mmCIF file of C-alpha atoms in Angstrom:
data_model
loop_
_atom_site.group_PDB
_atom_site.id
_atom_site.type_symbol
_atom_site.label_atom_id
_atom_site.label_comp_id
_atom_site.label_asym_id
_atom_site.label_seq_id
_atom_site.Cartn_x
_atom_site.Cartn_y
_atom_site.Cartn_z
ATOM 1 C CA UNK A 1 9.015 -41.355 12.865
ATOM 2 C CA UNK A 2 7.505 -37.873 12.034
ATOM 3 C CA UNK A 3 7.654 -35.285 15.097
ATOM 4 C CA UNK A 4 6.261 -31.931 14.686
ATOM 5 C CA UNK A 5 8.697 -29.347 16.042
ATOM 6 C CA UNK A 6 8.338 -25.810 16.878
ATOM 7 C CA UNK A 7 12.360 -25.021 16.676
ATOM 8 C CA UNK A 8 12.299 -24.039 13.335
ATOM 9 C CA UNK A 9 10.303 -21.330 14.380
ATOM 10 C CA UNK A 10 11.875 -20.368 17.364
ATOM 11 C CA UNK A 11 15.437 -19.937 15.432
ATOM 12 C CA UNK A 12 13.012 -17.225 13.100
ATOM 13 C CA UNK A 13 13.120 -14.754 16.697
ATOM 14 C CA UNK A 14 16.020 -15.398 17.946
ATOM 15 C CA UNK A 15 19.167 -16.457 14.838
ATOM 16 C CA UNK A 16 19.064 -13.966 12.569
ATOM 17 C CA UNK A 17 20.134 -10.479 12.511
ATOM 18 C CA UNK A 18 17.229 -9.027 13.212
ATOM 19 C CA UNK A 19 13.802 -11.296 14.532
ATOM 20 C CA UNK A 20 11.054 -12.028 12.951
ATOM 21 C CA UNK A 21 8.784 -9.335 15.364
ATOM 22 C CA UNK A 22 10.632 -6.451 14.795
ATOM 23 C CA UNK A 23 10.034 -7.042 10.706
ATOM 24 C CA UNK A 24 6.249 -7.771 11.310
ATOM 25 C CA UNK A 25 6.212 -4.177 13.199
ATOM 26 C CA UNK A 26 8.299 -2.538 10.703
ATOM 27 C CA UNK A 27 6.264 -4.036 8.103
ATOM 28 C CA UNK A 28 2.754 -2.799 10.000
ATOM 29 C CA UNK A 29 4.581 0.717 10.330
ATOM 30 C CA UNK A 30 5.199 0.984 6.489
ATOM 31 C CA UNK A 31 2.344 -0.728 5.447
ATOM 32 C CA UNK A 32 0.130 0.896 7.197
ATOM 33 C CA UNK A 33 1.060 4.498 6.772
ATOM 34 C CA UNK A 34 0.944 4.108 3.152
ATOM 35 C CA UNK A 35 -1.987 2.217 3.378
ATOM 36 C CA UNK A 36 -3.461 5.910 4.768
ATOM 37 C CA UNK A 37 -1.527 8.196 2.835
ATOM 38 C CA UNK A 38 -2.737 6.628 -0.168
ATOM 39 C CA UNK A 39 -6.674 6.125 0.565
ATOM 40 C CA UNK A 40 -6.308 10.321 1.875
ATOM 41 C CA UNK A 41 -4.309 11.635 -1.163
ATOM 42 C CA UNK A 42 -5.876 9.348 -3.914
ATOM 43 C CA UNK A 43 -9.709 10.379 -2.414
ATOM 44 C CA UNK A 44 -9.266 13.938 -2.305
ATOM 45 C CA UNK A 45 -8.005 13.895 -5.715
ATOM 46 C CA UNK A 46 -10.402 11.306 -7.190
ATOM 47 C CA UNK A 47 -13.365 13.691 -5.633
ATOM 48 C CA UNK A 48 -11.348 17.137 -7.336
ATOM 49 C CA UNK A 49 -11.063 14.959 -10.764
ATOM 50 C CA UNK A 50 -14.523 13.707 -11.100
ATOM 51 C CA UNK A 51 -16.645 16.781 -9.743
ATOM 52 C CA UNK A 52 -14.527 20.415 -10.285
ATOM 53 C CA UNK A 53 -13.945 21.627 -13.819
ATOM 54 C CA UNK A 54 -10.681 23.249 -13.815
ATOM 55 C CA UNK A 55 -7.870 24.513 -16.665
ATOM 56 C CA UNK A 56 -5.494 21.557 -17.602
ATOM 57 C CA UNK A 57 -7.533 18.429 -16.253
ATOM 58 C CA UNK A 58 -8.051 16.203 -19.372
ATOM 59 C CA UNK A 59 -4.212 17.242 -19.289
ATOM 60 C CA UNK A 60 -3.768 15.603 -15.567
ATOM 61 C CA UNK A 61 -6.710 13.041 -16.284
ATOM 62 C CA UNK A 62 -4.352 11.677 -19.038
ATOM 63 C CA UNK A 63 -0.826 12.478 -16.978
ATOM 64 C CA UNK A 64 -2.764 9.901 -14.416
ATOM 65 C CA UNK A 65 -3.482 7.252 -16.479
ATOM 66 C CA UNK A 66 0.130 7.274 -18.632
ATOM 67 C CA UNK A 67 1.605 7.036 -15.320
ATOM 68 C CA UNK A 68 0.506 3.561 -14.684
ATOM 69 C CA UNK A 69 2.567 2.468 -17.943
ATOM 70 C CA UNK A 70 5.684 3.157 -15.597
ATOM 71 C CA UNK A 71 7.505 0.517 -13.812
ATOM 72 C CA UNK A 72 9.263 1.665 -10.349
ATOM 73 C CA UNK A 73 12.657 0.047 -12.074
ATOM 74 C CA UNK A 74 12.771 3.405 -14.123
ATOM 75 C CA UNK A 75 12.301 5.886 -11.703
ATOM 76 C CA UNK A 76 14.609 4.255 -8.760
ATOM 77 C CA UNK A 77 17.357 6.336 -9.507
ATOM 78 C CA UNK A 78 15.880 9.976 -9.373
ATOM 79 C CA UNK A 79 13.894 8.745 -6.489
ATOM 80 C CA UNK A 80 16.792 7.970 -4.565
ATOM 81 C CA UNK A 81 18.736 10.920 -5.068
ATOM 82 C CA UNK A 82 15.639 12.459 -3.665
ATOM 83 C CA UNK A 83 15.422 10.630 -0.542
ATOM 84 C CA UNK A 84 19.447 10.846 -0.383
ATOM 85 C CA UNK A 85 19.032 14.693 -0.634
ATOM 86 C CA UNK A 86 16.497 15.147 2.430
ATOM 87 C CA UNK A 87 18.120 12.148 4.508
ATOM 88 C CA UNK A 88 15.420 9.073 4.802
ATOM 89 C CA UNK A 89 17.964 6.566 3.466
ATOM 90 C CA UNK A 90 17.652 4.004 6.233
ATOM 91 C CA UNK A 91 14.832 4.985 7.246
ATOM 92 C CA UNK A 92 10.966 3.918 7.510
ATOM 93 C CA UNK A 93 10.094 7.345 6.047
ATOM 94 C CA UNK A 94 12.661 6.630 2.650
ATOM 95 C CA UNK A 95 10.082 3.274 1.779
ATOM 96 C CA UNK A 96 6.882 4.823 2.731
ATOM 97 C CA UNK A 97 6.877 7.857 0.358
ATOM 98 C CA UNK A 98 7.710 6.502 -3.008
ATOM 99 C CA UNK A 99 5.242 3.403 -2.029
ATOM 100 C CA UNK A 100 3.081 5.889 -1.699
ATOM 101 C CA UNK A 101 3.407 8.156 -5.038
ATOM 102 C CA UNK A 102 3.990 4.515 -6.613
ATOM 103 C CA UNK A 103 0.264 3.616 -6.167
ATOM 104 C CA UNK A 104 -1.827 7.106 -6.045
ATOM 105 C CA UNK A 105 -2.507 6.738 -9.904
ATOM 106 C CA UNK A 106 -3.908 3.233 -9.426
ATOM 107 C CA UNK A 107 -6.043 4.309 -6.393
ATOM 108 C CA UNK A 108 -7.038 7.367 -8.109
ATOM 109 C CA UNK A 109 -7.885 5.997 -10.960
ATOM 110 C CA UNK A 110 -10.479 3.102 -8.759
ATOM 111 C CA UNK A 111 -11.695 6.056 -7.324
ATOM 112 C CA UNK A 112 -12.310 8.284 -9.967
ATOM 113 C CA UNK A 113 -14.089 5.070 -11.497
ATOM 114 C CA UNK A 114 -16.814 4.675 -8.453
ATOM 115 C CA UNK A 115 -17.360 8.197 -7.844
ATOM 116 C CA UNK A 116 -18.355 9.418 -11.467
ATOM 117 C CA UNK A 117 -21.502 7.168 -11.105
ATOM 118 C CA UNK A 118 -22.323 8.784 -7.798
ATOM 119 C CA UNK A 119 -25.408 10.669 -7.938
ATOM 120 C CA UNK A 120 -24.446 14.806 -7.430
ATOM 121 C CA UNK A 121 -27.929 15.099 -5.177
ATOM 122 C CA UNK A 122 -26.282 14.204 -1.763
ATOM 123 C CA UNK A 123 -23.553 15.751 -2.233
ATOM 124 C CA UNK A 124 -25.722 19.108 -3.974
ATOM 125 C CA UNK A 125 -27.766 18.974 -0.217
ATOM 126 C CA UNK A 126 -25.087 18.760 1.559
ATOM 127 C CA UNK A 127 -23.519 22.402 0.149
ATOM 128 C CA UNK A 128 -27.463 23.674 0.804
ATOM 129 C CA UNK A 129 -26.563 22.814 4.356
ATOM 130 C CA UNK A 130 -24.109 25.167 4.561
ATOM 131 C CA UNK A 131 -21.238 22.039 4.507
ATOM 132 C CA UNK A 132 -18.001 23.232 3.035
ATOM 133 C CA UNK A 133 -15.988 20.928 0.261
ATOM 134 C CA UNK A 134 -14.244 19.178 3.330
ATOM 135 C CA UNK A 135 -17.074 18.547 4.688
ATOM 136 C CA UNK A 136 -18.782 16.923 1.720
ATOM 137 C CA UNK A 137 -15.787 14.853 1.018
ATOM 138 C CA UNK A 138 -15.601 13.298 4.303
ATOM 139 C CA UNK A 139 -19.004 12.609 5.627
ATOM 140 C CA UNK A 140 -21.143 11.932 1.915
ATOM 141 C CA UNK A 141 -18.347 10.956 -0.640
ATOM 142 C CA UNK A 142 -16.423 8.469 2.324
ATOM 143 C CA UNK A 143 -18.949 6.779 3.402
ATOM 144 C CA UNK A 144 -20.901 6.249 0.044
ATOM 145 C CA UNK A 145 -17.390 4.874 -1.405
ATOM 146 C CA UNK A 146 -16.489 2.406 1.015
ATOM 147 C CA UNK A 147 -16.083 -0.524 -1.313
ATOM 148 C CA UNK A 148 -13.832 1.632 -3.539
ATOM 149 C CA UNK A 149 -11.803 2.631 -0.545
ATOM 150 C CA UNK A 150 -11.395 -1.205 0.390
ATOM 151 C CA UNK A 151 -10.323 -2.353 -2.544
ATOM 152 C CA UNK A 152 -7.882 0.528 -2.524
ATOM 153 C CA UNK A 153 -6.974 0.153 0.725
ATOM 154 C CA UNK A 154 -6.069 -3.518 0.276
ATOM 155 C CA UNK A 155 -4.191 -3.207 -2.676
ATOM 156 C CA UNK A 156 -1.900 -0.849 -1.346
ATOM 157 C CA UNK A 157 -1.318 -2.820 1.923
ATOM 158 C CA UNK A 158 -0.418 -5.786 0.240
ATOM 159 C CA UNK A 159 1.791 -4.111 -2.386
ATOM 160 C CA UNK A 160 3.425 -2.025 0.109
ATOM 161 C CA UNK A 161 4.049 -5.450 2.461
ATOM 162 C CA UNK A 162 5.304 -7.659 -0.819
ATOM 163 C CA UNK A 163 7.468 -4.707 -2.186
ATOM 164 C CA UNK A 164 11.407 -5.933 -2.152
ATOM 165 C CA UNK A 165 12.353 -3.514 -4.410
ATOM 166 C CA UNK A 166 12.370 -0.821 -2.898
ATOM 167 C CA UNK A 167 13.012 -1.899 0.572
ATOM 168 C CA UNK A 168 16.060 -3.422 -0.738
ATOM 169 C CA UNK A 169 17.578 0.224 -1.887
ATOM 170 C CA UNK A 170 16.370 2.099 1.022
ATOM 171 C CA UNK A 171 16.325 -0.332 4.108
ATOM 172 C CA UNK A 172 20.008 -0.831 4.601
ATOM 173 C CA UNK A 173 20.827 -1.720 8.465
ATOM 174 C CA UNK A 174 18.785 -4.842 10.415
ATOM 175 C CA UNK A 175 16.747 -2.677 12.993
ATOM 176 C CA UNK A 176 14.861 -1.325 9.763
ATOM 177 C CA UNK A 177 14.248 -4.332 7.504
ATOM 178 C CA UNK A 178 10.587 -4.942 6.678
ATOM 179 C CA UNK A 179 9.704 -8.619 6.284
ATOM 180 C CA UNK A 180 10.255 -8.972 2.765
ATOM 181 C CA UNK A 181 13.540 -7.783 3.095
ATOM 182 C CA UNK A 182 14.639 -9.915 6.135
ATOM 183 C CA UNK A 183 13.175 -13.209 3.850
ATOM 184 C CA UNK A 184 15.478 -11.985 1.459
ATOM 185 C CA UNK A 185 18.603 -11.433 4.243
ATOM 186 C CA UNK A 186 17.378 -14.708 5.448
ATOM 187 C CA UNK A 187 17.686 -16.696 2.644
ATOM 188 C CA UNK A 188 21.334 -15.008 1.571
ATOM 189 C CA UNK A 189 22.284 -15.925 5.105
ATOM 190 C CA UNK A 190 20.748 -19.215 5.902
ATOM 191 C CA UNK A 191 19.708 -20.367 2.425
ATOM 192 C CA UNK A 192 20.605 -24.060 2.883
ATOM 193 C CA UNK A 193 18.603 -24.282 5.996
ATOM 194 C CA UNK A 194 15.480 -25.291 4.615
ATOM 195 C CA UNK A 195 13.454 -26.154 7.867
ATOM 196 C CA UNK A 196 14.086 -22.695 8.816
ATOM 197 C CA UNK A 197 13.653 -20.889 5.214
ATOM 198 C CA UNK A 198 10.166 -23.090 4.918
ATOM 199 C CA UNK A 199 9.294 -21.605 8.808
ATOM 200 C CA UNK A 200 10.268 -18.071 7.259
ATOM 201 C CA UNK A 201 8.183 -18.150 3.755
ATOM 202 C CA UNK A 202 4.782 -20.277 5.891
ATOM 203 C CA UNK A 203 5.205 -16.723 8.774
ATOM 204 C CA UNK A 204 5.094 -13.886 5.947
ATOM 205 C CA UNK A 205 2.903 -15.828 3.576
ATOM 206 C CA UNK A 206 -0.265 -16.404 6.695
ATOM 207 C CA UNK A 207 -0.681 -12.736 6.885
ATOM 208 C CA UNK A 208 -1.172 -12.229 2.806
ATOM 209 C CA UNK A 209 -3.541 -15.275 3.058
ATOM 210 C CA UNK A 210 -5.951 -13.887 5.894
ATOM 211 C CA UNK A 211 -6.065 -10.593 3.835
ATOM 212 C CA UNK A 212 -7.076 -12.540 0.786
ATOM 213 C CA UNK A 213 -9.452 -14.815 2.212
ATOM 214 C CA UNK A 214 -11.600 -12.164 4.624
ATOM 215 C CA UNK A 215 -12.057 -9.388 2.153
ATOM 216 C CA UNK A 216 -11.490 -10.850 -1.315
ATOM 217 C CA UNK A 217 -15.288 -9.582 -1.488
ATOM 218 C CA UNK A 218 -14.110 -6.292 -1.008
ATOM 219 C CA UNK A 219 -11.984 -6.396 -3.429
ATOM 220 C CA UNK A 220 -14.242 -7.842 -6.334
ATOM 221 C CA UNK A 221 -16.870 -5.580 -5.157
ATOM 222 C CA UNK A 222 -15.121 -2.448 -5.290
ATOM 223 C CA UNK A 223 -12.923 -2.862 -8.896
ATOM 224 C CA UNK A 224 -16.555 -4.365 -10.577
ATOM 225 C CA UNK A 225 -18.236 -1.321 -9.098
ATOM 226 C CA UNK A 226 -16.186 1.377 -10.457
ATOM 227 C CA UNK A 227 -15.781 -0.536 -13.761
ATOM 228 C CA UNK A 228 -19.372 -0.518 -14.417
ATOM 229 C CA UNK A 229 -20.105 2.690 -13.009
ATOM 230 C CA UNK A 230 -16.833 3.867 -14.520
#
């Protein structure tokens, strides 16, 4: 006779090194501050790329998009001698920094997409109004570019949440897993447990799916719009 069970879950916050929660929350932390980072650094240079003429920006316009033919496999080393040298091995901070360089050419490059088909006139009245560049980034080019921002914003999320990689060379002791890395401790540790592996995979996958199924027209929306206008 089949009887639904909760213990399976249970055993996910209380048998493991480290629970369940405290991944979620380091997760959220990671995630989320390179969620930021990213939509910040990858706007303000999308906006400098796409509006300023400057010495050496075909140069960087090109730098951007030969970027993107790099995997983070070949630059792991370098970048951890780098986090080594300023001491964020173990650390939150040693994740959410090369997440974040890791996806500013993608974002940038979304961005620069949508915002090249921008009309100037807004943004032209805006300067007449005595608005500084800041200014003009942050209340005409934001809020025009919310789809673009979305898209970018949810891409970076969900990257940042499903990256293993790097968590697994920076993220060494339990009280700083993320989740991916405590499915992967999880799985080393209780691998032929497979009422509890199942309970693991069905609590990290739910979040993915609600991101997916709430603003998939975000993200359609916003990488059609700066194709086209692109």
């Amino acid at each position: 006779l089949f009887e639904p069970t909760l213990d399976n879950y249970i055993k996910t916050f209380t048998r493991p090194p480290q629970s369940v929660g405290m991944a979620y929350l380091n997760s959220v932390i990671i995630s989320g501050s390179v969620t930021i980072l990213v939509m910040l650094f990858a706007g303000m240079a999308a906006f400098a790329m796409t509006r300023y003429r400057f010495r050496g920006r075909k140069a960087l316009d090109a730098l951007i998009i030969a970027s993107l033919m790099f995997p983070v496999f070949s630059t792991i080393i370098p970048v951890f001698q780098m986090m080594s040298s300023i001491h964020v091995v173990d650390n939150p901070l040693g994740v959410i920094l090369p997440q974040t360089a890791g996806n500013l050419a993608f974002a940038i490059v979304i961005l620069m997409g949508y915002i090249r088909g921008l009309p100037v006139d807004l943004e032209e009245l805006a300067f007449f109004e005595g608005c500084n560049v800041f200014q003009v980034f942050y209340k005409v080019i934001v809020p025009i570019c919310r789809p673009a921002f979305a898209t970018v914003a949810i891409f970076a999320f969900l990257w940042s949440y499903n990256d293993l990689f790097t968590q697994l060379f920076f993220l060494r002791s339990p009280k700083t897993w993320a989740i991916t890395r405590f499915l992967n401790e999880v799985s080393s540790q209780f691998g032929t447990d497979y009422g509890m592996m199942c309970a693991v995979v069905t609590l990290i996958v739910i979040p993915v799916l609600i991101v997916y199924i709430f603003l998939q027209k975000n993200i359609i929306r916003g990488l059609t719009a700066g194709a086209i206008k692109g």
